[in-house]
CSV table of C-alpha atoms and ligand atoms in Angstrom, one decimal:
chain,number,residue,atom,x,y,z
A,1,MET,CA,-20.5,186.2,59.3
A,2,PRO,CA,-23.1,185.1,62.2
A,3,LEU,CA,-23.0,181.5,63.2
A,4,ILE,CA,-26.7,180.2,63.1
A,5,LEU,CA,-28.0,176.6,64.4
A,6,GLY,CA,-30.7,175.6,62.3
A,7,ILE,CA,-33.5,172.8,63.6
A,8,GLU,CA,-35.8,170.9,61.4
A,9,THR,CA,-38.4,168.5,62.8
A,10,SER,CA,-41.3,168.8,60.6
A,11,CYS,CA,-41.7,165.3,59.5
A,12,ASP,CA,-39.4,162.0,59.9
A,13,GLU,CA,-36.0,163.8,59.6
A,14,SER,CA,-34.5,165.2,62.8
A,15,ALA,CA,-31.7,167.6,61.6
A,16,ALA,CA,-29.2,170.2,63.1
A,17,ALA,CA,-27.0,172.5,61.0
A,18,VAL,CA,-24.6,175.3,61.6
A,19,THR,CA,-24.2,177.9,59.0
A,20,GLU,CA,-21.9,180.7,58.6
A,21,GLY,CA,-24.3,183.2,56.9
A,22,PRO,CA,-26.7,182.4,54.6
A,23,ARG,CA,-24.6,180.1,52.6
A,24,THR,CA,-21.4,178.6,54.0
A,25,VAL,CA,-22.5,175.2,55.8
A,26,ARG,CA,-20.2,174.3,58.8
A,27,SER,CA,-22.1,171.3,59.6
A,28,SER,CA,-25.2,169.3,58.3
A,29,VAL,CA,-26.4,166.2,60.4
A,30,VAL,CA,-29.3,164.4,59.5
A,31,ALA,CA,-31.1,161.5,61.6
A,32,THR,CA,-33.6,159.6,59.4
A,33,GLN,CA,-36.1,157.6,60.7
A,34,HIS,CA,-36.6,155.2,57.7
A,35,ASP,CA,-36.0,152.1,60.5
A,36,LEU,CA,-39.1,153.3,62.5
A,37,HIS,CA,-41.6,153.5,59.9
A,38,GLU,CA,-40.6,151.1,57.3
A,39,ARG,CA,-43.1,148.1,58.9
A,40,TYR,CA,-46.1,150.7,58.2
A,41,ALA,CA,-44.8,151.9,54.7
A,42,GLY,CA,-45.6,155.4,55.6
A,43,VAL,CA,-44.7,158.2,58.5
A,44,VAL,CA,-46.5,157.4,61.6
A,45,PRO,CA,-47.0,160.8,63.3
A,46,GLU,CA,-47.1,159.5,67.0
A,47,LEU,CA,-43.6,157.6,66.2
A,48,ALA,CA,-42.2,160.4,64.6
A,49,SER,CA,-43.0,163.0,67.6
A,50,ARG,CA,-41.5,160.8,69.8
A,51,ALA,CA,-38.1,159.8,67.9
A,52,HIS,CA,-37.3,163.4,67.5
A,53,LEU,CA,-37.3,163.9,71.4
A,54,GLU,CA,-35.1,161.0,71.6
A,55,ARG,CA,-32.5,162.1,68.6
A,56,LEU,CA,-32.7,165.9,68.3
A,57,MET,CA,-30.2,166.6,71.1
A,58,PRO,CA,-27.8,164.2,70.3
A,59,VAL,CA,-28.0,165.6,66.4
A,60,ILE,CA,-27.7,169.1,67.6
A,61,GLU,CA,-24.4,168.3,70.0
A,62,GLU,CA,-23.1,166.5,66.5
A,63,ALA,CA,-23.6,169.4,64.4
A,64,LEU,CA,-21.8,171.8,67.2
A,65,HIS,CA,-19.0,169.1,67.3
A,66,GLU,CA,-19.1,168.9,63.3
A,67,ALA,CA,-18.8,172.5,63.0
A,68,GLY,CA,-16.1,173.0,65.6
A,69,ILE,CA,-18.1,174.9,68.1
A,70,THR,CA,-19.7,175.2,71.4
A,71,LEU,CA,-23.7,176.5,72.1
A,72,ARG,CA,-21.7,179.9,73.4
A,73,ASP,CA,-20.4,180.4,69.9
A,74,LEU,CA,-24.0,180.9,68.4
A,75,ASP,CA,-25.3,184.4,67.2
A,76,ALA,CA,-29.0,182.8,66.6
A,77,ILE,CA,-31.0,180.0,66.5
A,78,ALA,CA,-33.3,179.0,63.6
A,79,VAL,CA,-35.8,176.7,63.2
A,80,GLY,CA,-38.5,175.3,61.0
A,81,HIS,CA,-41.7,176.0,62.7
A,82,ALA,CA,-44.4,175.5,59.5
A,83,PRO,CA,-45.7,173.7,57.7
A,84,GLY,CA,-45.3,170.0,58.5
A,85,LEU,CA,-46.5,167.5,61.5
A,86,ILE,CA,-47.7,169.5,64.5
A,87,GLY,CA,-46.4,167.0,66.7
A,88,SER,CA,-42.9,166.8,65.1
A,89,LEU,CA,-42.8,170.6,64.6
A,90,LEU,CA,-43.5,171.1,68.2
A,91,VAL,CA,-40.1,169.4,69.3
A,92,GLY,CA,-38.1,171.5,67.3
A,93,VAL,CA,-39.8,174.8,68.2
A,94,ALA,CA,-39.5,174.1,71.8
A,95,ALA,CA,-35.8,173.0,71.9
A,96,ALA,CA,-35.1,176.1,69.6
A,97,LYS,CA,-37.2,178.4,72.1
A,98,SER,CA,-34.9,176.7,75.2
A,99,LEU,CA,-32.0,177.7,73.7
A,100,ALA,CA,-32.4,181.0,72.1
A,101,TRP,CA,-33.8,182.0,75.9
A,102,SER,CA,-30.9,180.1,77.8
A,103,LEU,CA,-28.1,181.8,75.7
A,104,GLY,CA,-29.8,184.9,75.3
A,105,VAL,CA,-29.7,185.0,71.4
A,106,PRO,CA,-32.4,185.7,68.8
A,107,LEU,CA,-34.6,183.1,67.5
A,108,ILE,CA,-36.0,182.9,64.0
A,109,GLY,CA,-38.9,181.0,62.3
A,110,VAL,CA,-38.4,179.7,59.4
A,111,HIS,CA,-40.8,178.5,56.8
A,112,HIS,CA,-40.0,175.0,55.7
A,113,LEU,CA,-40.7,175.4,52.0
A,114,LEU,CA,-39.1,178.9,51.5
A,115,ALA,CA,-35.7,177.1,53.4
A,116,HIS,CA,-36.2,174.3,50.4
A,117,LEU,CA,-36.3,177.5,47.8
A,118,HIS,CA,-33.1,178.6,49.5
A,119,ALA,CA,-31.1,175.2,49.5
A,120,PRO,CA,-29.7,175.8,45.9
A,121,ALA,CA,-27.7,178.7,47.3
A,122,LEU,CA,-25.8,176.5,50.2
A,123,ASP,CA,-22.1,176.0,49.7
A,124,ASP,CA,-22.8,178.0,46.4
A,125,GLU,CA,-23.3,181.2,44.4
A,126,PRO,CA,-26.5,182.8,45.5
A,127,ILE,CA,-29.7,182.3,43.1
A,128,ALA,CA,-29.9,184.6,39.9
A,129,PHE,CA,-33.5,185.7,40.3
A,130,PRO,CA,-36.2,185.9,39.1
A,131,ALA,CA,-36.4,182.2,39.5
A,132,ILE,CA,-38.8,179.3,38.9
A,133,ALA,CA,-39.0,176.7,41.5
A,134,LEU,CA,-40.3,172.9,42.1
A,135,ILE,CA,-40.5,171.4,45.2
A,136,ALA,CA,-41.1,167.6,44.8
A,137,SER,CA,-41.6,165.8,47.9
A,138,GLY,CA,-43.6,163.1,50.1
A,139,GLY,CA,-45.6,166.0,51.4
A,140,HIS,CA,-45.8,168.6,48.5
A,141,THR,CA,-45.5,169.1,45.0
A,142,ALA,CA,-45.8,172.5,43.8
A,143,VAL,CA,-44.1,175.2,41.5
A,144,TYR,CA,-43.6,178.9,42.6
A,145,ARG,CA,-41.9,181.8,40.7
A,146,GLN,CA,-39.7,184.0,43.0
A,147,GLU,CA,-38.4,187.7,42.7
A,148,ASP,CA,-36.2,187.4,45.6
A,149,THR,CA,-35.2,184.8,48.4
A,150,LEU,CA,-38.1,185.5,50.9
A,151,ASN,CA,-41.1,185.8,48.8
A,152,ALA,CA,-42.5,183.3,46.2
A,153,GLU,CA,-45.7,183.1,44.5
A,154,LEU,CA,-47.4,179.7,44.2
A,155,LEU,CA,-48.1,179.1,40.6
A,156,GLY,CA,-49.9,175.5,41.1
A,157,SER,CA,-49.6,172.7,43.4
A,158,THR,CA,-51.1,169.3,43.4
A,159,ILE,CA,-54.8,168.9,43.9
A,160,ASP,CA,-54.4,165.4,45.4
A,161,ASP,CA,-51.4,163.3,45.9
A,162,ALA,CA,-47.9,164.6,46.5
A,163,VAL,CA,-45.7,163.0,43.8
A,164,GLY,CA,-43.2,161.5,46.5
A,165,GLU,CA,-46.6,159.8,48.3
A,166,ALA,CA,-47.4,158.7,44.9
A,167,PHE,CA,-44.2,156.6,44.3
A,168,ASP,CA,-44.0,155.5,47.9
A,169,LYS,CA,-47.8,154.1,47.3
A,170,ALA,CA,-46.7,152.5,43.9
A,171,ALA,CA,-43.7,150.7,45.6
A,172,VAL,CA,-45.9,149.6,48.2
A,173,LEU,CA,-48.1,148.0,45.5
A,174,LEU,CA,-44.9,146.5,43.5
A,175,GLU,CA,-43.9,145.4,46.7
A,176,ALA,CA,-40.5,147.2,45.7
A,177,GLY,CA,-39.4,148.5,48.8
A,178,TYR,CA,-39.2,151.3,51.2
A,179,PRO,CA,-38.8,154.5,51.1
A,180,GLY,CA,-40.7,154.3,47.7
A,181,GLY,CA,-39.1,156.5,45.3
A,182,PRO,CA,-35.3,155.2,45.2
A,183,ALA,CA,-37.1,151.2,45.1
A,184,ILE,CA,-39.1,152.2,42.1
A,185,GLU,CA,-36.0,153.7,40.5
A,186,ARG,CA,-34.0,150.7,40.9
A,187,LEU,CA,-36.8,148.8,39.8
A,188,ALA,CA,-37.5,150.9,36.7
A,189,ALA,CA,-33.9,150.6,35.7
A,190,GLU,CA,-34.6,147.1,34.8
A,191,GLY,CA,-38.1,148.0,32.7
A,192,ASP,CA,-39.1,149.3,29.8
A,193,ASP,CA,-40.8,152.5,30.2
A,194,ARG,CA,-43.3,152.4,27.2
A,195,ALA,CA,-44.5,149.2,28.0
A,196,ILE,CA,-47.7,150.7,30.0
A,197,ASP,CA,-49.6,153.3,28.8
A,198,LEU,CA,-50.6,155.0,32.1
A,199,PRO,CA,-52.1,158.6,32.1
A,200,VAL,CA,-50.0,161.7,32.1
A,201,THR,CA,-52.3,164.5,33.8
A,202,ARG,CA,-52.1,168.2,32.8
A,203,LEU,CA,-54.3,170.5,34.7
A,204,ARG,CA,-54.7,174.1,33.1
A,205,GLY,CA,-57.2,176.5,34.1
A,206,GLU,CA,-56.7,179.4,36.0
A,207,ARG,CA,-53.9,178.2,37.8
A,208,PHE,CA,-51.2,175.8,37.0
A,209,GLY,CA,-51.5,172.5,39.1
A,210,PHE,CA,-50.7,168.6,39.0
A,211,SER,CA,-52.7,165.4,40.0
A,212,PHE,CA,-51.2,162.1,40.9
A,213,ALA,CA,-54.4,160.2,42.1
A,214,GLY,CA,-55.7,159.0,38.6
A,215,LEU,CA,-52.1,157.9,37.7
A,216,LYS,CA,-52.0,155.7,40.9
A,217,THR,CA,-55.1,153.8,40.2
A,218,ALA,CA,-54.4,153.5,36.7
A,219,LEU,CA,-51.4,151.5,38.1
A,220,LEU,CA,-53.2,149.3,40.6
A,221,TYR,CA,-55.5,148.5,37.4
A,222,ALA,CA,-52.5,147.6,35.3
A,223,ALA,CA,-50.8,145.6,38.2
A,224,ARG,CA,-53.9,143.6,39.3
A,225,GLY,CA,-56.6,144.1,36.6
A,226,HIS,CA,-59.6,145.5,36.6
A,227,PRO,CA,-62.0,144.4,39.6
A,228,VAL,CA,-64.7,142.2,39.4
A,229,GLY,CA,-67.7,142.1,41.5
A,230,ARG,CA,-69.6,144.9,43.4
A,231,GLY,CA,-69.0,146.7,46.9
A,232,ARG,CA,-67.3,144.3,49.5
A,233,ALA,CA,-67.5,141.1,47.3
A,234,SER,CA,-65.2,143.0,44.4
A,235,ARG,CA,-61.6,141.5,44.1
A,236,PHE,CA,-58.6,141.9,42.2
A,237,PRO,CA,-58.5,139.4,39.3
A,238,ARG,CA,-54.6,138.8,40.3
A,239,ASP,CA,-52.0,139.6,43.1
A,240,VAL,CA,-48.9,141.3,42.1
A,241,ALA,CA,-47.1,138.2,43.2
A,242,ASP,CA,-48.3,136.6,40.3
A,243,LEU,CA,-46.6,139.3,38.0
A,244,GLU,CA,-43.4,138.2,36.3
A,245,PRO,CA,-40.1,140.0,37.2
A,246,LYS,CA,-40.1,141.8,34.1
A,247,ALA,CA,-43.7,142.8,34.5
A,248,ARG,CA,-43.1,144.5,38.1
A,249,ALA,CA,-40.1,146.6,36.0
A,250,ASP,CA,-42.1,147.5,33.2
A,251,LEU,CA,-45.0,149.3,35.0
A,252,ALA,CA,-42.3,150.5,37.7
A,253,ALA,CA,-40.7,152.3,34.8
A,254,SER,CA,-43.9,153.3,33.1
A,255,PHE,CA,-45.3,155.1,36.4
A,256,GLN,CA,-41.9,156.8,36.7
A,257,ARG,CA,-42.1,157.9,33.0
A,258,ALA,CA,-45.6,159.2,33.7
A,259,ALA,CA,-44.5,160.9,37.1
A,260,VAL,CA,-41.8,162.5,35.8
A,261,ASP,CA,-43.6,163.8,32.7
A,262,ALA,CA,-46.8,164.9,34.6
A,263,LEU,CA,-44.0,167.3,36.7
A,264,LEU,CA,-42.4,168.3,33.4
A,265,LEU,CA,-45.7,169.4,31.7
A,266,GLY,CA,-46.1,171.6,34.6
A,267,VAL,CA,-42.8,173.3,34.8
A,268,GLU,CA,-43.0,173.7,30.9
A,269,ASP,CA,-46.4,175.4,31.2
A,270,VAL,CA,-45.0,178.4,33.4
A,271,MET,CA,-41.3,178.0,31.9
A,272,GLN,CA,-43.2,178.9,28.3
A,273,ARG,CA,-45.3,181.8,30.0
A,274,ASP,CA,-42.4,183.5,32.2
A,275,SER,CA,-38.6,184.2,30.8
A,276,VAL,CA,-37.0,183.5,34.2
A,277,THR,CA,-32.7,183.3,35.1
A,278,SER,CA,-33.1,180.3,37.0
A,279,LEU,CA,-35.0,177.1,37.2
A,280,CYS,CA,-34.6,175.6,40.9
A,281,GLY,CA,-35.5,172.1,42.6
A,282,GLY,CA,-36.1,171.1,45.7
A,283,GLY,CA,-37.5,167.9,47.7
A,284,GLY,CA,-36.8,164.3,47.7
A,285,VAL,CA,-38.0,163.4,44.6
A,286,LEU,CA,-35.1,165.7,43.0
A,287,ALA,CA,-32.9,162.7,43.5
A,288,ASN,CA,-34.4,160.7,40.6
A,289,THR,CA,-32.2,160.8,37.9
A,290,LEU,CA,-34.7,160.8,34.8
A,291,LEU,CA,-36.2,164.3,36.7
A,292,ARG,CA,-33.1,165.6,36.9
A,293,ALA,CA,-31.9,164.7,33.1
A,294,LYS,CA,-35.3,166.1,32.0
A,295,LEU,CA,-35.3,169.2,34.1
A,296,SER,CA,-32.0,170.0,32.9
A,297,THR,CA,-33.4,169.8,29.3
A,298,CYS,CA,-36.0,172.3,30.0
A,299,ALA,CA,-33.5,174.9,31.8
A,300,ALA,CA,-31.6,174.8,28.5
A,301,GLN,CA,-34.4,175.2,26.0
A,302,HIS,CA,-35.5,178.2,28.0
A,303,HIS,CA,-31.9,179.7,28.6
A,304,ALA,CA,-32.6,179.4,32.4
A,305,THR,CA,-29.7,178.1,34.8
A,306,LEU,CA,-30.5,174.8,36.4
A,307,ARG,CA,-30.0,175.4,40.4
A,308,ILE,CA,-30.8,171.6,42.0
A,309,PRO,CA,-28.7,171.5,45.3
A,310,PRO,CA,-26.9,168.2,45.9
A,311,MET,CA,-28.8,165.4,47.3
A,312,ARG,CA,-28.1,166.1,50.9
A,313,TYR,CA,-29.6,169.6,50.7
A,314,CYS,CA,-32.5,168.7,48.6
A,315,ILE,CA,-34.0,166.1,51.3
A,316,ASP,CA,-34.9,167.5,55.0
A,317,ASN,CA,-31.8,169.1,56.1
A,318,ALA,CA,-31.3,172.0,58.6
A,319,ALA,CA,-28.7,173.4,56.8
A,320,MET,CA,-31.5,175.1,54.5
A,321,ILE,CA,-33.1,176.5,57.7
A,322,ALA,CA,-30.1,177.7,59.0
A,323,GLY,CA,-29.3,179.4,55.9
A,324,LEU,CA,-32.1,181.2,55.5
A,325,GLY,CA,-32.6,182.1,58.9
A,326,ALA,CA,-29.1,183.7,58.7
A,327,TYR,CA,-30.6,185.7,55.6
A,328,MET,CA,-33.6,186.8,57.6
A,329,LEU,CA,-31.2,187.5,60.9
A,330,GLU,CA,-29.3,190.0,58.6
A,331,ARG,CA,-32.7,191.7,57.5
A,332,GLY,CA,-33.6,192.2,61.3
A,333,GLN,CA,-36.2,189.6,60.8
A,334,THR,CA,-36.3,187.7,64.0
A,335,THR,CA,-39.1,186.1,66.0
A,336,SER,CA,-40.6,186.6,69.4
A,337,LEU,CA,-40.2,183.6,71.8
A,338,ASP,CA,-43.8,182.9,71.6
A,339,LEU,CA,-43.4,181.4,68.1
A,340,GLN,CA,-45.9,179.0,67.2
A,341,ALA,CA,-45.6,175.5,65.3
A,342,VAL,CA,-47.7,175.5,62.3
A,343,ALA,CA,-49.3,172.6,60.4
A,344,ARG,CA,-50.4,174.5,57.7
A,345,LEU,CA,-49.1,177.7,56.5
A,346,PRO,CA,-49.0,178.8,52.7
A,347,ILE,CA,-45.3,181.0,52.1
A,348,GLY,CA,-46.0,184.6,52.7
A,349,ALA,CA,-48.7,184.3,54.9
A,350,GLY,CA,-47.5,185.4,58.3
A,351,SER,CA,-44.8,184.2,60.4
A,352,THR,CA,-47.1,182.7,63.4
B,1,LIG,O1,-38.3,165.7,50.8
B,1,LIG,P1,-38.3,164.4,51.8
B,1,LIG,O2,-36.8,163.7,51.9
B,1,LIG,O3,-39.2,164.1,52.6
B,1,LIG,C1,-40.4,165.0,52.6
B,1,LIG,O4,-41.4,164.8,52.1
B,1,LIG,O5,-40.7,166.3,52.9
B,1,LIG,O6,-39.0,163.3,50.3
B,1,LIG,C2,-39.3,162.3,50.4
B,1,LIG,C3,-39.6,161.9,49.0
B,1,LIG,C4,-40.6,160.3,49.5
B,1,LIG,O7,-41.6,160.4,49.1
B,1,LIG,C5,-39.7,159.8,48.6
B,1,LIG,O8,-39.9,158.4,48.2
B,1,LIG,C6,-39.3,160.4,47.3
B,1,LIG,O9,-39.2,161.5,47.9
B,1,LIG,N1,-37.9,160.2,46.5
B,1,LIG,C7,-37.7,159.7,45.4
B,1,LIG,C8,-36.5,159.4,45.3
B,1,LIG,N2,-36.0,159.6,46.4
B,1,LIG,C9,-36.6,160.3,47.3
B,1,LIG,N3,-38.8,159.8,44.4
B,1,LIG,C10,-38.3,159.4,43.1
B,1,LIG,N4,-37.3,159.0,43.2
B,1,LIG,C11,-36.3,158.7,43.8
B,1,LIG,N5,-35.0,158.7,43.4
B,2,LIG,ZN1,-39.2,169.1,53.0
């Protein structure tokens, strides 16, 4: 089985991994940048790309060391080249090209979202197709139908915020902490999820889809009241600091239920329409216990196998890049050294 080095720098995680073929992970190292972005309560692109420059080479060295190999043992270099923050992607792509060129091994440009869809197969059985897959992260919220590993048909995506972004904004509003998802989940555990009636958006038209902007606004009004006055003079009647701890926890629990229910409605709609063998999930929001439990019930109701990878492969990581890279290498899908980093690229739209 070929040894592949995977490199992932699309957002705020500098990651490198070694796989032996498409599914066996030999090492997976992720350096998060939460420390850098915490004070801004969100990812600052310029800080992210600078941090990748500093962190990527040590992360690659650690991945090789943990796998017990040296650069000379590698058969190919795979890199997540799209989509993502352009300055961040460029760091990974430049590193991958230099390594591939200097080692004389093939370069493989991997689509970040297709790699998330491959993640359930890491250290596990291949995914049984056809499959429906939900990606829910800080940057993406979408449902796909897959007939095989390298093709995914987009069935619906968010028309405004990603669900992880909504969790992050809710955490800022409720002063719950950073990163927002886990902070909201912790706060929600102490609250009553039926205390406040927040909107659960269901989009149905030509396409399936999601929307979280209305939920975010509803949470803001529930927490701080409806603004009084007009224009620049408008004010909220209260601050979040004025709320009792129980009221904050109730808001977090009600928000979490509404966000998870909105995801489930979208997934239910496609599961009802299509009969599939597997229901897959990926992205940081899949860490959410309530979401995982509801997806599990949904899969069982539709006689599908639930395939959600362990958390280390749900969040951004390079094992999924190396694994999918190995799969592409087996099929001769290597890339030339003029591979481009691309900020926006739908799955299947071509590699550069
Ligand atoms: O996949 P990921 O690590 O990075 C990208 O956005 O690509 O996802 C991060 C997102 C953040 O928005 C974070 O708040 C959310 O996943 N998240 C969660 C939980 N853990 C992380 N959302 C809800 N519940 C969680 N337990
Ligand atoms: Zn991702």
